[in-house]
Coordinates of N, CA and C in Angstrom, one line a residue:
X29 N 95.2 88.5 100.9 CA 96.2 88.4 99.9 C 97.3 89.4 100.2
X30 N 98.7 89.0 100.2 CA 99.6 90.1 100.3 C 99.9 90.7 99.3
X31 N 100.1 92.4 99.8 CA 99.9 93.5 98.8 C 101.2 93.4 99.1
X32 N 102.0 94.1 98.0 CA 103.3 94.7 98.0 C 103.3 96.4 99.0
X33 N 104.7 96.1 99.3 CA 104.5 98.1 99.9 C 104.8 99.1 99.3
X34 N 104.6 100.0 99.9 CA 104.4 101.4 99.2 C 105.4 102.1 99.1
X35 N 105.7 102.6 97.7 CA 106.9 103.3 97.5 C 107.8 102.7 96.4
X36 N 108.8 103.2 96.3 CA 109.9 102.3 95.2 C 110.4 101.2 96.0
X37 N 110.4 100.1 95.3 CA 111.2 98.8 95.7 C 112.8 99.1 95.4
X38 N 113.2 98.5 96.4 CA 114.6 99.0 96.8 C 115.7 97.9 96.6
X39 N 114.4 96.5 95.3 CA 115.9 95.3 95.1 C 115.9 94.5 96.2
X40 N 116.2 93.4 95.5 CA 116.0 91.9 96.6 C 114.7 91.8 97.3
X41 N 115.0 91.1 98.7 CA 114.0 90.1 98.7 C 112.8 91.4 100.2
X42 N 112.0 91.1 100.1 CA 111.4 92.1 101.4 C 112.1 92.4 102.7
X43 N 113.0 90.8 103.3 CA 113.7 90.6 104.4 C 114.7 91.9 104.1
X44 N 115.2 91.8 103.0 CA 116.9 92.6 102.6 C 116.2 94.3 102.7
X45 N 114.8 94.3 101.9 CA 114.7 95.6 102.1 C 114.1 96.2 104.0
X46 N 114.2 95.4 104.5 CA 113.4 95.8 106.2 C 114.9 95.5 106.8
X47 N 115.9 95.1 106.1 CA 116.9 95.3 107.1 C 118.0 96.5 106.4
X48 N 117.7 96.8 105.0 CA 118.4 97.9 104.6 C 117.4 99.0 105.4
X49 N 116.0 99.4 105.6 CA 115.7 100.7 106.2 C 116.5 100.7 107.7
X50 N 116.1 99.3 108.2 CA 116.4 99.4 109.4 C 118.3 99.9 109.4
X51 N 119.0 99.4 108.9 CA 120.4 100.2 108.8 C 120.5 101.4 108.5
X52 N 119.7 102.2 107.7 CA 119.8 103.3 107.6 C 118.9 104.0 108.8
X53 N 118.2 103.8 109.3 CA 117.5 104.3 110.0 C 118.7 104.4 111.2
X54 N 119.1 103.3 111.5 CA 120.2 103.5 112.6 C 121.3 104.2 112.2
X55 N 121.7 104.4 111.1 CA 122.8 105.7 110.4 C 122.4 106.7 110.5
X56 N 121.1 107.0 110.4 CA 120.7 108.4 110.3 C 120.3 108.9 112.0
X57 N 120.1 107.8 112.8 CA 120.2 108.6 113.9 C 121.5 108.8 115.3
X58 N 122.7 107.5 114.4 CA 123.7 107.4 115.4 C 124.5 108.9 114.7
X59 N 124.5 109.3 113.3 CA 125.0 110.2 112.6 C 124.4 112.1 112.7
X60 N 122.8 112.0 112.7 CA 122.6 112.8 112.3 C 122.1 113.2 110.8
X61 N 122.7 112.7 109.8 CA 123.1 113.1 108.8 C 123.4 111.8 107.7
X62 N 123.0 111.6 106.8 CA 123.6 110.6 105.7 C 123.0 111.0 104.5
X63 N 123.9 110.2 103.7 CA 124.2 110.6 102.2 C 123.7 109.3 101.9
X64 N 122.4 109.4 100.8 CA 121.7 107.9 99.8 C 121.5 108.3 98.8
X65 N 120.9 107.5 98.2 CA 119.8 107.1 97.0 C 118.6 108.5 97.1
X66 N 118.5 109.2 96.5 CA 116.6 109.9 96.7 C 115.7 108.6 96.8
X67 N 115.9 107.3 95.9 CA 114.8 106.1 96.7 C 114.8 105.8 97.9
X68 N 116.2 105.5 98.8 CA 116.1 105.0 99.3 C 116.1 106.2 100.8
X69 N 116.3 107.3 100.0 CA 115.8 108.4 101.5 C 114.4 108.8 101.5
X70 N 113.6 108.4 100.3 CA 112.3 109.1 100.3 C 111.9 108.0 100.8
X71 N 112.2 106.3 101.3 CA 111.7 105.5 101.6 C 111.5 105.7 103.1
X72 N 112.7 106.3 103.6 CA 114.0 105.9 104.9 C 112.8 107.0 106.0
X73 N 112.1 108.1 104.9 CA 111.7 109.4 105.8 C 110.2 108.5 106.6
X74 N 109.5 108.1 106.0 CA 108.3 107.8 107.1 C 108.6 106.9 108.2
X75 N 109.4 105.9 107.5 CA 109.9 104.8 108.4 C 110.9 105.7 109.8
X76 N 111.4 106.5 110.0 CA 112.4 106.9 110.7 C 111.5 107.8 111.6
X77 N 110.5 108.7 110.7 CA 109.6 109.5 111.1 C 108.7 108.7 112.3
X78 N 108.2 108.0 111.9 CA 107.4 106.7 113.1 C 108.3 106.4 114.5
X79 N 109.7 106.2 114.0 CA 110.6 106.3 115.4 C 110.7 107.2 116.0
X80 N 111.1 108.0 115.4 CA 111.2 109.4 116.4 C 109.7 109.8 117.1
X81 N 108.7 109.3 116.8 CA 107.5 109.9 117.1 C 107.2 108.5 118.4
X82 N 107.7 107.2 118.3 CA 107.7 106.4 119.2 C 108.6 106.8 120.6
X83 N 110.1 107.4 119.8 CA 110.7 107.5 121.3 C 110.1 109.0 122.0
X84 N 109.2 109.5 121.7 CA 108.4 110.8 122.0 C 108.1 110.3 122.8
X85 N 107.3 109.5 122.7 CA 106.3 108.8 123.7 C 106.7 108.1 124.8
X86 N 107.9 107.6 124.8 CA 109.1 107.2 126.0 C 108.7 106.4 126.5
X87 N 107.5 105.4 126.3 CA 107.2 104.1 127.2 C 107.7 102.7 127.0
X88 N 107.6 102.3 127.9 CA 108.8 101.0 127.9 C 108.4 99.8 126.4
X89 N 107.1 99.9 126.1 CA 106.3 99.4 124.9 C 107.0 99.6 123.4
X90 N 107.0 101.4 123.7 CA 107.8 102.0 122.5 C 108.9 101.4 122.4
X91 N 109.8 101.7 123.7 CA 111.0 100.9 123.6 C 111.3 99.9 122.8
X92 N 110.7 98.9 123.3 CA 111.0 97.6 122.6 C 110.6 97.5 121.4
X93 N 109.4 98.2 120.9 CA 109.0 98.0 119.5 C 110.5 98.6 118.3
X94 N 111.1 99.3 119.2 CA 111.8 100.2 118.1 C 113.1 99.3 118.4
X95 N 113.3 98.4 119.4 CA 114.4 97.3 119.8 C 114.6 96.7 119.0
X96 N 112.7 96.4 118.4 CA 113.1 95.1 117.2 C 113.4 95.5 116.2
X97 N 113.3 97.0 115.6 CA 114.1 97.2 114.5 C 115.4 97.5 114.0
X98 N 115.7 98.7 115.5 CA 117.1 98.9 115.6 C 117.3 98.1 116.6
X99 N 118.6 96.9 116.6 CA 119.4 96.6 117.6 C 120.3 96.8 118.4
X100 N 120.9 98.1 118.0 CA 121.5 98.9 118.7 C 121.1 99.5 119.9
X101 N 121.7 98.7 121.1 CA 120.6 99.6 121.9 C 121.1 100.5 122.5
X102 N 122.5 101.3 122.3 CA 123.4 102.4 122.4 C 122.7 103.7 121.6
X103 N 122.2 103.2 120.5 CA 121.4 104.3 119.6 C 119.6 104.2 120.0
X104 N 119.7 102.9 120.4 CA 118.3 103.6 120.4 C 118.2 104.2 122.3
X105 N 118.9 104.3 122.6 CA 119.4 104.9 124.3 C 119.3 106.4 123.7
X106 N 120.5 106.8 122.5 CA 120.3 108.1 122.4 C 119.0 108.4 121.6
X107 N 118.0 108.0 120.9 CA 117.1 107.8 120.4 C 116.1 108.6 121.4
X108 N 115.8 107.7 122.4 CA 115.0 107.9 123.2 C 115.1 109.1 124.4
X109 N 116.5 109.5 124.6 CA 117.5 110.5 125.6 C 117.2 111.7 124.9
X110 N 117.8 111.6 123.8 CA 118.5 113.3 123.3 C 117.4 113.6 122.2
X111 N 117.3 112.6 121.4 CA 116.3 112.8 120.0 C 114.5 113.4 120.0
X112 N 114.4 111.8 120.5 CA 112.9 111.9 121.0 C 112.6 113.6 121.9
X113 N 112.8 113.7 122.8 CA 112.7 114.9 123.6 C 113.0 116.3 122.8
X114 N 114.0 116.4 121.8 CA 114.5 117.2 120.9 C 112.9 117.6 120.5
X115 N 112.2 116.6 119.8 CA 111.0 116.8 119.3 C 110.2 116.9 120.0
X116 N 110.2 117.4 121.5 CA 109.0 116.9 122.0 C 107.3 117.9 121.7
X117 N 107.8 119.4 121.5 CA 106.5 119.6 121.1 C 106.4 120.3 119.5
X118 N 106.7 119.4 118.8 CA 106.5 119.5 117.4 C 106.1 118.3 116.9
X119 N 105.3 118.4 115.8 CA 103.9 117.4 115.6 C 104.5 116.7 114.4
X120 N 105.7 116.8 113.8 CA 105.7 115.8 112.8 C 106.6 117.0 112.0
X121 N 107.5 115.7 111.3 CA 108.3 116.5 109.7 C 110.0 116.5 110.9
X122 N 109.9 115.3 111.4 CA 111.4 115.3 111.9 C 112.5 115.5 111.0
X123 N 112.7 114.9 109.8 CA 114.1 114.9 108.8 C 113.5 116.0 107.8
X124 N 114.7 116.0 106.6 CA 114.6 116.8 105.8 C 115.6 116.1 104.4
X125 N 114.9 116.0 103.1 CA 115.6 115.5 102.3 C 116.4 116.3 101.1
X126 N 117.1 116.8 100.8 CA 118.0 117.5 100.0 C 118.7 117.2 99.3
X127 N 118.2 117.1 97.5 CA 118.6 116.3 96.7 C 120.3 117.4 96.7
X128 N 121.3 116.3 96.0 CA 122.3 117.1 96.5 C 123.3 116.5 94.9
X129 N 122.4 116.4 93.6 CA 122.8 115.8 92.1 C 123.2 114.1 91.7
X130 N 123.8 113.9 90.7 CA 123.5 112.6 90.8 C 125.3 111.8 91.0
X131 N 125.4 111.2 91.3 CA 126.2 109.9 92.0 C 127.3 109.9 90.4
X132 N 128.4 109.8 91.1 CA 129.6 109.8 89.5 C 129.3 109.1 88.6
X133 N 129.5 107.9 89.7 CA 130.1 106.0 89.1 C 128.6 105.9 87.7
X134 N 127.5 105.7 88.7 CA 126.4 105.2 87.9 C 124.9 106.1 87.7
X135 N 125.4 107.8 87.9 CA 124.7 108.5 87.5 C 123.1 108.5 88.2
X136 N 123.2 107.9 89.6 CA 122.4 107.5 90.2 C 122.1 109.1 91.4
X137 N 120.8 109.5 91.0 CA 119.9 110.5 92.0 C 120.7 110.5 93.3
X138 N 121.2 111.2 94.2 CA 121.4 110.9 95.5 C 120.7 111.8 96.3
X139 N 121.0 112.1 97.4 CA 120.3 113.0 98.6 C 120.9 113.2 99.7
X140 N 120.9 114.1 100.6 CA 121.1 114.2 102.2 C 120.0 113.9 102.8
X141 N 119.3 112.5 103.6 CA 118.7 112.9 104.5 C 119.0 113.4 105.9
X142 N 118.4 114.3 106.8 CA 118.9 114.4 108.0 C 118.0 114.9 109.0
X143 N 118.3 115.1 110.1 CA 117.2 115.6 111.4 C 117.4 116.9 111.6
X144 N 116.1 117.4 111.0 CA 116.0 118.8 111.3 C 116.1 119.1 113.1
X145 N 116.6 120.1 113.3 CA 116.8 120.7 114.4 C 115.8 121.4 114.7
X146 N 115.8 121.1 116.1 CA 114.5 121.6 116.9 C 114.5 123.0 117.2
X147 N 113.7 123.7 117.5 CA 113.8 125.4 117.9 C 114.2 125.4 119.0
X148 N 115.2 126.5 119.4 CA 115.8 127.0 120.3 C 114.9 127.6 121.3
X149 N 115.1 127.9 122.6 CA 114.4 128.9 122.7 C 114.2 130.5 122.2
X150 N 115.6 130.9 121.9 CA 115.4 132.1 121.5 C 114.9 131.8 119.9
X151 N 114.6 131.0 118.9 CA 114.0 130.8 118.0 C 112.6 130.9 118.4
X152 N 112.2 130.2 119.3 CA 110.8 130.3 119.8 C 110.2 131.5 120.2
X153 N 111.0 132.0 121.1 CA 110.7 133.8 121.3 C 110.7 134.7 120.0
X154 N 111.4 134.4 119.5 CA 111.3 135.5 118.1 C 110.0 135.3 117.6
X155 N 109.6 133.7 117.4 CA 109.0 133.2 116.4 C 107.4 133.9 117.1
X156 N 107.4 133.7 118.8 CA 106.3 134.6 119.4 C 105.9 135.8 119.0
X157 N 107.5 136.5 119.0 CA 107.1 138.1 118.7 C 106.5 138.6 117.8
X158 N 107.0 137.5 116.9 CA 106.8 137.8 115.2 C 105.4 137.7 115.0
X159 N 104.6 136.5 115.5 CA 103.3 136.4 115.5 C 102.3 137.6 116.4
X160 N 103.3 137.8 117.6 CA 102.6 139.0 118.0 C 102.1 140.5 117.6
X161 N 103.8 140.5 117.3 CA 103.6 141.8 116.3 C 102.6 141.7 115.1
X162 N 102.6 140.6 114.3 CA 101.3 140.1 113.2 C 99.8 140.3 113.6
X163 N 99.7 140.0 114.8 CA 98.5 140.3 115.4 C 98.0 141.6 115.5
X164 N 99.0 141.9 116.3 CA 99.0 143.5 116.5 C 99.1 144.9 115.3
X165 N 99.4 144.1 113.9 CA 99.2 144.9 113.1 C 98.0 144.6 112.7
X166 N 97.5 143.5 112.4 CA 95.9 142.7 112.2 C 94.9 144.0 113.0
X167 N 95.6 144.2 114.0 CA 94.4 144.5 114.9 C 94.1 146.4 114.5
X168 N 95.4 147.1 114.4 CA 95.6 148.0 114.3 C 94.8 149.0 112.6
X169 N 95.0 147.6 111.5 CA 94.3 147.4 110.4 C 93.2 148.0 110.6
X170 N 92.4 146.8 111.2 CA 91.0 146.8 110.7 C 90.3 148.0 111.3
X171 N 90.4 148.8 112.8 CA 90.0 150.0 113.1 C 90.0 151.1 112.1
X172 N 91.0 151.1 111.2 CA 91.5 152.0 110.2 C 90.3 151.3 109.3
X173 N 90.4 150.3 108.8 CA 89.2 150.3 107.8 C 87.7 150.9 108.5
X174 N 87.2 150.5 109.5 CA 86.2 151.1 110.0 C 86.1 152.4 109.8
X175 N 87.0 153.0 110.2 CA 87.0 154.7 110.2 C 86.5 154.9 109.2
X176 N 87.2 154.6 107.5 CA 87.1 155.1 106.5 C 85.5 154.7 105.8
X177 N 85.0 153.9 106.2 CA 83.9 153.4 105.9 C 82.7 154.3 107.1
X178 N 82.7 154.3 108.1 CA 82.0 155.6 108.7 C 81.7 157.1 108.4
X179 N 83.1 157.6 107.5 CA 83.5 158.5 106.4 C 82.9 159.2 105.5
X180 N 82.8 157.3 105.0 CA 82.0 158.1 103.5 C 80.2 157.7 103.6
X181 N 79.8 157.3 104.4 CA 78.1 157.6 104.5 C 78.1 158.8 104.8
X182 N 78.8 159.3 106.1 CA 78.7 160.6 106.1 C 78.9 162.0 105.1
X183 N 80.0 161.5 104.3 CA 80.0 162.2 102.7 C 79.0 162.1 102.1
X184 N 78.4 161.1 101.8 CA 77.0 160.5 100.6 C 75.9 161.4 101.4
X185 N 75.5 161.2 103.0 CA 74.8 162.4 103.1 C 74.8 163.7 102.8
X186 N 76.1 164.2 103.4 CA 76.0 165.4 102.9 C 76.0 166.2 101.2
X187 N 75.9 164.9 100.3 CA 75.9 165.3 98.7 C 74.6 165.4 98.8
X188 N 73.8 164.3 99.2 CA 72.3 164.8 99.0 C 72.0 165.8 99.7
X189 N 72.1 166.2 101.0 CA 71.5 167.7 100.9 C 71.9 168.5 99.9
X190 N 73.1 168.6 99.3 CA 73.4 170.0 98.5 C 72.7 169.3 97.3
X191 N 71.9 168.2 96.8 CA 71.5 167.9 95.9 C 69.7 168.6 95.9
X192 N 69.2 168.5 97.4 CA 67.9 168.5 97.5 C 67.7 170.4 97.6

C-alpha cells in the first residue's frame, strides 16, 4: 500500500511536489543561497543533502541518478566540480536553515536555506591547535590531581602518629 511522505505536504499533486524540490534543489545549488517557505526549506534540506553526498561520490552512477532530478546539466557539472569536493571530508549537515520572519503579503514563515561553507585550511589548522592545546591541558590536569591525592595519605599518616 502506498504511504504518503514524510514531512509537510507542500500542495498539489506528488508529481508537482518532486518537481517543486527538484527546482529548488537546482536554485539552491546554481545560487548558493535562496529565500522560501520554512516548509518548503525544511523539506528541500534532506532532499539536497542526499545530492551533495551523491556528487561526493563522483561515479558516473551518481551522475545520472542526480541527472534524473536536476536536468540541468551545467549545475549539476558544477554540482559534481566545485560542490561535491567542497564537502569532501565532512560527514553530513551540508546546508543551513535560518528562519529570517514571516512573508508581508500572507504572513507566511520564510527562511534562508544555503550551503554551509567548507573549512579552510587555516580554519582547519586552528581548529587542530585548538584541540591540541585541549589535550594538552587535559593532560597537564590530571598529574596535578595525582599529586594532591599522594598528599594527603601522607598527611592522614602523619596525624596518626601524633595521635598514637
Amino acid at each position: 500500500m502506498p504511504k504518503p511522505a514524510k514531512g509537510a505536504r507542500l500542495g498539489g499533486s506528488a508529481a508537482h511536489e518532486k518537481l517543486l524540490l527538484a527546482n529548488l534543489a537546482k536554485s539552491l545549488f546554481e545560487h548558493g543561497r535562496i529565500t522560501t517557505t520554512e516548509a518548503k526549506a525544511r523539506r528541500l534540506r534532506p532532499y539536497a543533502e542526499r545530492l551533495v553526498t551523491k556528487a561526493k561520490k563522483g561515479d558516473l552512477h551518481n551522475r545520472r541518478q542526480v541527472l534524473s532530478v536536476i536536468t540541468d546539466k551545467s549545475i549539476v557539472h558544477t554540482l559534481f566540480t566545485e560542490i561535491g569536493p567542497r564537502y569532501e571530508n565532512r560527514p553530513g549537515g551540508y546546508t543551513r536553515i535560518t528562519k529570517i520572519g514571516n512573508r508581508r503579503g500572507d504572513n507566511a514563515p520564510m527562511a534562508v536555506i544555503e550551503l554551509v561553507e567548507a573549512l579552510t585550511v587555516a580554519q582547519q589548522a586552528t581548529g587542530e591547535a585548538e584541540a591540541a592545546t585541549k589535550r594538552a591541558a587535559k593532560d597537564t590536569e590530571a598529574p596535578k590531581a595525582e599529586v594532591v591525592e599522594d598528599a594527603a595519605p601522607a598527611a592522614a599518616e602523619g596525624d596518626e602518629s601524633k595521635d598514637a
